[in-house]
Amino acid sequence: LNKAEGAVRRITPVILSGGSGKRLWPLSSHERPKQMLDLCGEQTMLQMTAARVSDNCRFEPPILVTAAAQGEAAEGQIRDLGIALPRVILEPSARNTAPAIALAALAAADDELLLVMPSDHLIGNDAAFLAAIEAAAPLAEAGWLITFGVRPSRVETGYGYIKRGDSIASGVFRVDRFVEKPDTSTATAYLEAGGYDWNAGIFLFRADTFLSELRRHAGDIEETARLAMEMAVREGALIHPNADHFRSSRSESVDRALMEHAGRVAVVPVDMDWSDVGSWQALYEVAEKDSRGNVASGSSVLIDTSNCLIRSEGPVVAAIGVHDLVVVATERAVLIVPRSESQRVPEVLAMLAARGEPQT
Amino acid sequence: LNKAEGAVRRITPVILSGGSGKRLWPLSSHERPKQMLDLCGEQTMLQMTAARVSDNCRFEPPILVTAAAQGEAAEGQIRDLGIALPRVILEPSARNTAPAIALAALAAADDELLLVMPSDHLIGNDAAFLAAIEAAAPLAEAGWLITFGVRPSRVETGYGYIKRGDSIASGVFRVDRFVEKPDTSTATAYLEAGGYDWNAGIFLFRADTFLSELRRHAGDIEETARLAMEMAVREGALIHPNADHFRSSRSESVDRALMEHAGRVAVVPVDMDWSDVGSWQALYEVAEKDSRGNVASGSSVLIDTSNCLIRSEGPVVAAIGVHDLVVVATERAVLIVPRSESQRVPEVLAMLAARGEPQT
């Protein structure tokens, strides 16, 4: 009995696989968002996310929360790794992270320790990530809501920031405050001042801690999620929350619904070669380049071409004398944009939508 | 009888439609060379070529000489204009212009006046072209071989040049000599000196003049063409020259086989807004631009994009923040090249061939 009490409690990964697939158009789509593409090697980011926390000495099999439209494919990708998936929650519609995590917490036992992770981020240094989890686990057990912060490496206006407060354990800080995406001068000041980390959207907490705090700060979200799960249809591992209840939920991020308001919230800063792969440029940065600085995949002919990201899902892409470009081709769409402007890709989708044309 | 003698003899256009389709890849191909594409408006260049000389007061119905693989489509494009095609010669293989023209001359009556034209050039000023033909016709009737020269508008190393000699009639000059494609300094000197015209590959002569001069200067070519036509298979308008004989012919241009050697050769310089559309850049130059200097056709989304040629045969092409580029997309291939380097397109085909990959 003493031995059982002394045993380290295993952590349950909660993998969030949603995403609208706009930023890596024309490859990504709602049915095939970026975490399900083999963008960075042999595994998809969804697979890398699952594999990262698959040591069954330390982790339970994961809970997968995914859009119904992506469910079968997402589940298949994880099972292909030989990872069991006893709980797959199919969201009837997209309601952002607070309701999605609530579904997972309601599917878990009260005292289950949940590690919530987006599935569309890259982590280069798994060991650092796992070490940060170990540092945070005792506090999560004790009822803290833990966030993981990424030390900023550049002025970045695309992420939220977390300001560290007092140290409460080795490598763990009370959160002073959450900051929405800042403008350039604010982001520059954060980088110079130090003590600010990017909010990577990774969390560790007990299921009951999360649900009680959610009830307190966003009771409506907790209520709709609970009703959706009470009336859920289960078939094997698949959990279909009740669509009517879930759709009536407010759409809200877990940061806004809960983290910004709760009392015992801590941040663990971690250097783990993190990237959200939020643009073709971000993918270029993390990818392996050839001697000309090109990242090429699929059929291509490159002549006097350098520092380009060239990707084809079918057509042969022939580039002559071009530099610093992103070229992505499918049989239905072709994107050409300088790497430095690749964050503008959603403008294409907006324009197609305005014209009433399909996004292919 | 006097009236009949005084009547102007009608001219028979000979339209040469061959071409390997390398320079406007990936749109052009051997089966669909550039003259059969609607690159510059509603008509193809083949159709424009036929329409240009379709005034039946002045012209007989044309003789079409075309590669067998392109025959049906080429014939169809011309007939679609309501132009009769009583003689369609299907080349069993490509042997350059001297053998091709020999086939046409052998299909014609001895005293027929033949206007030989490539089908893959643009002429903006048809009236100037037709006036030049009128100026040349009496000399062609009298046994001269007439070439039409294009006044150089820039230093150009991609064409052969014709040096004018003495004037022999209004607007008509004896040819001093033909010059192969010059280097840049030579081309510059020609442009400065004046008296040199681009060789546009357009000719006017009597069928018997051509054949007797060909017999004299390239008897082997005349011989194989004659045997091929003697053993030709005819079905309606279609003439299939004997393949064995024709294939045994030397491959040679009419300039080298004949024009450079014959005695009575004249040139008629003409300003007719001519372009051989020999590259995507050349097509861009003659095409109508929008307010941003773009030439776009097919499905596209252009954002902060200027001075580009964007062409799609299917996929939606999305360009953001690019300038002075050529982008051509089909479902099977995509080309990206700066306009200023678009003459390098055949390098792509060479590389695909070296790899043993299809040219799509």
PDB file of N, CA, C and O in Angstrom, chain A residues 36-62:
ATOM      1  N   MET A  36      -2.361  16.977 -39.525  1.00  0.00           N
ATOM      2  CA  MET A  36      -2.533  15.673 -40.150  1.00  0.00           C
ATOM      3  C   MET A  36      -1.740  15.536 -41.446  1.00  0.00           C
ATOM      4  O   MET A  36      -1.876  14.542 -42.166  1.00  0.00           O
ATOM      5  N   LEU A  37      -0.902  16.525 -41.761  1.00  0.00           N
ATOM      6  CA  LEU A  37      -0.061  16.476 -42.963  1.00  0.00           C
ATOM      7  C   LEU A  37       1.359  16.068 -42.570  1.00  0.00           C
ATOM      8  O   LEU A  37       1.833  16.434 -41.500  1.00  0.00           O
ATOM      9  N   ASP A  38       2.036  15.366 -43.457  1.00  0.00           N
ATOM     10  CA  ASP A  38       3.431  15.015 -43.162  1.00  0.00           C
ATOM     11  C   ASP A  38       4.338  16.147 -43.633  1.00  0.00           C
ATOM     12  O   ASP A  38       5.053  16.052 -44.606  1.00  0.00           O
ATOM     13  N   LEU A  39       4.273  17.246 -42.898  1.00  0.00           N
ATOM     14  CA  LEU A  39       4.975  18.454 -43.312  1.00  0.00           C
ATOM     15  C   LEU A  39       6.450  18.421 -42.978  1.00  0.00           C
ATOM     16  O   LEU A  39       7.253  19.085 -43.594  1.00  0.00           O
ATOM     17  N   CYS A  40       6.810  17.689 -41.947  1.00  0.00           N
ATOM     18  CA  CYS A  40       8.157  17.825 -41.392  1.00  0.00           C
ATOM     19  C   CYS A  40       8.865  16.493 -41.293  1.00  0.00           C
ATOM     20  O   CYS A  40       9.722  16.315 -40.435  1.00  0.00           O
ATOM     21  N   GLY A  41       8.521  15.553 -42.091  1.00  0.00           N
ATOM     22  CA  GLY A  41       9.214  14.282 -42.005  1.00  0.00           C
ATOM     23  C   GLY A  41       8.233  13.160 -42.220  1.00  0.00           C
ATOM     24  O   GLY A  41       7.222  13.328 -42.892  1.00  0.00           O
ATOM     25  N   GLU A  42       8.528  12.028 -41.615  1.00  0.00           N
ATOM     26  CA  GLU A  42       7.694  10.862 -41.878  1.00  0.00           C
ATOM     27  C   GLU A  42       6.406  10.867 -41.077  1.00  0.00           C
ATOM     28  O   GLU A  42       5.409  10.293 -41.494  1.00  0.00           O
ATOM     29  N   GLN A  43       6.453  11.479 -39.899  1.00  0.00           N
ATOM     30  CA  GLN A  43       5.246  11.512 -39.086  1.00  0.00           C
ATOM     31  C   GLN A  43       4.533  12.845 -39.247  1.00  0.00           C
ATOM     32  O   GLN A  43       5.147  13.879 -39.534  1.00  0.00           O
ATOM     33  N   THR A  44       3.228  12.818 -39.027  1.00  0.00           N
ATOM     34  CA  THR A  44       2.480  14.071 -38.969  1.00  0.00           C
ATOM     35  C   THR A  44       2.686  14.687 -37.581  1.00  0.00           C
ATOM     36  O   THR A  44       3.144  14.022 -36.652  1.00  0.00           O
ATOM     37  N   MET A  45       2.323  15.964 -37.457  1.00  0.00           N
ATOM     38  CA  MET A  45       2.476  16.602 -36.145  1.00  0.00           C
ATOM     39  C   MET A  45       1.557  15.959 -35.118  1.00  0.00           C
ATOM     40  O   MET A  45       1.895  15.869 -33.938  1.00  0.00           O
ATOM     41  N   LEU A  46       0.389  15.506 -35.562  1.00  0.00           N
ATOM     42  CA  LEU A  46      -0.506  14.771 -34.660  1.00  0.00           C
ATOM     43  C   LEU A  46       0.182  13.512 -34.141  1.00  0.00           C
ATOM     44  O   LEU A  46       0.135  13.209 -32.932  1.00  0.00           O
ATOM     45  N   GLN A  47       0.836  12.804 -35.029  1.00  0.00           N
ATOM     46  CA  GLN A  47       1.545  11.588 -34.610  1.00  0.00           C
ATOM     47  C   GLN A  47       2.713  11.915 -33.680  1.00  0.00           C
ATOM     48  O   GLN A  47       2.936  11.228 -32.686  1.00  0.00           O
ATOM     49  N   MET A  48       3.446  12.975 -34.025  1.00  0.00           N
ATOM     50  CA  MET A  48       4.571  13.357 -33.158  1.00  0.00           C
ATOM     51  C   MET A  48       4.073  13.741 -31.774  1.00  0.00           C
ATOM     52  O   MET A  48       4.709  13.434 -30.752  1.00  0.00           O
ATOM     53  N   THR A  49       2.920  14.414 -31.732  1.00  0.00           N
ATOM     54  CA  THR A  49       2.349  14.817 -30.444  1.00  0.00           C
ATOM     55  C   THR A  49       2.014  13.592 -29.597  1.00  0.00           C
ATOM     56  O   THR A  49       2.332  13.529 -28.399  1.00  0.00           O
ATOM     57  N   ALA A  50       1.400  12.600 -30.231  1.00  0.00           N
ATOM     58  CA  ALA A  50       1.031  11.380 -29.495  1.00  0.00           C
ATOM     59  C   ALA A  50       2.269  10.586 -29.088  1.00  0.00           C
ATOM     60  O   ALA A  50       2.360  10.079 -27.963  1.00  0.00           O
ATOM     61  N   ALA A  51       3.243  10.505 -30.005  1.00  0.00           N
ATOM     62  CA  ALA A  51       4.440   9.705 -29.730  1.00  0.00           C
ATOM     63  C   ALA A  51       5.263  10.301 -28.591  1.00  0.00           C
ATOM     64  O   ALA A  51       5.896   9.583 -27.815  1.00  0.00           O
ATOM     65  N   ARG A  52       5.235  11.610 -28.498  1.00  0.00           N
ATOM     66  CA  ARG A  52       6.025  12.327 -27.494  1.00  0.00           C
ATOM     67  C   ARG A  52       5.645  11.914 -26.072  1.00  0.00           C
ATOM     68  O   ARG A  52       6.492  11.951 -25.169  1.00  0.00           O
ATOM     69  N   VAL A  53       4.401  11.534 -25.868  1.00  0.00           N
ATOM     70  CA  VAL A  53       3.903  11.208 -24.525  1.00  0.00           C
ATOM     71  C   VAL A  53       3.365   9.773 -24.510  1.00  0.00           C
ATOM     72  O   VAL A  53       2.319   9.487 -23.940  1.00  0.00           O
ATOM     73  N   SER A  54       4.125   8.881 -25.158  1.00  0.00           N
ATOM     74  CA  SER A  54       3.644   7.501 -25.290  1.00  0.00           C
ATOM     75  C   SER A  54       4.381   6.522 -24.373  1.00  0.00           C
ATOM     76  O   SER A  54       4.131   5.323 -24.435  1.00  0.00           O
ATOM     77  N   ASP A  55       5.285   7.055 -23.533  1.00  0.00           N
ATOM     78  CA  ASP A  55       5.983   6.167 -22.598  1.00  0.00           C
ATOM     79  C   ASP A  55       4.978   5.700 -21.539  1.00  0.00           C
ATOM     80  O   ASP A  55       4.551   6.482 -20.682  1.00  0.00           O
ATOM     81  N   ASN A  56       4.601   4.413 -21.598  1.00  0.00           N
ATOM     82  CA  ASN A  56       3.507   3.981 -20.718  1.00  0.00           C
ATOM     83  C   ASN A  56       3.926   3.749 -19.270  1.00  0.00           C
ATOM     84  O   ASN A  56       3.116   3.360 -18.439  1.00  0.00           O
ATOM     85  N   CYS A  57       5.209   4.010 -18.948  1.00  0.00           N
ATOM     86  CA  CYS A  57       5.581   4.084 -17.535  1.00  0.00           C
ATOM     87  C   CYS A  57       5.093   5.402 -16.939  1.00  0.00           C
ATOM     88  O   CYS A  57       4.831   5.500 -15.738  1.00  0.00           O
ATOM     89  N   ARG A  58       4.968   6.392 -17.773  1.00  0.00           N
ATOM     90  CA  ARG A  58       4.670   7.735 -17.270  1.00  0.00           C
ATOM     91  C   ARG A  58       3.293   8.225 -17.696  1.00  0.00           C
ATOM     92  O   ARG A  58       2.698   9.066 -17.039  1.00  0.00           O
ATOM     93  N   PHE A  59       2.822   7.679 -18.843  1.00  0.00           N
ATOM     94  CA  PHE A  59       1.579   8.220 -19.403  1.00  0.00           C
ATOM     95  C   PHE A  59       0.522   7.145 -19.625  1.00  0.00           C
ATOM     96  O   PHE A  59       0.830   6.024 -20.040  1.00  0.00           O
ATOM     97  N   GLU A  60      -0.712   7.498 -19.355  1.00  0.00           N
ATOM     98  CA  GLU A  60      -1.873   6.708 -19.761  1.00  0.00           C
ATOM     99  C   GLU A  60      -2.046   6.851 -21.282  1.00  0.00           C
ATOM    100  O   GLU A  60      -1.510   7.784 -21.882  1.00  0.00           O
ATOM    101  N   PRO A  61      -2.815   5.984 -21.895  1.00  0.00           N
ATOM    102  CA  PRO A  61      -3.176   6.223 -23.297  1.00  0.00           C
ATOM    103  C   PRO A  61      -3.908   7.564 -23.421  1.00  0.00           C
ATOM    104  O   PRO A  61      -4.621   7.955 -22.492  1.00  0.00           O
ATOM    105  N   PRO A  62      -3.733   8.251 -24.492  1.00  0.00           N
ATOM    106  CA  PRO A  62      -4.292   9.605 -24.582  1.00  0.00           C
ATOM    107  C   PRO A  62      -5.804   9.623 -24.799  1.00  0.00           C
ATOM    108  O   PRO A  62      -6.391   8.666 -25.275  1.00  0.00           O
TER     109      PRO A  62
END
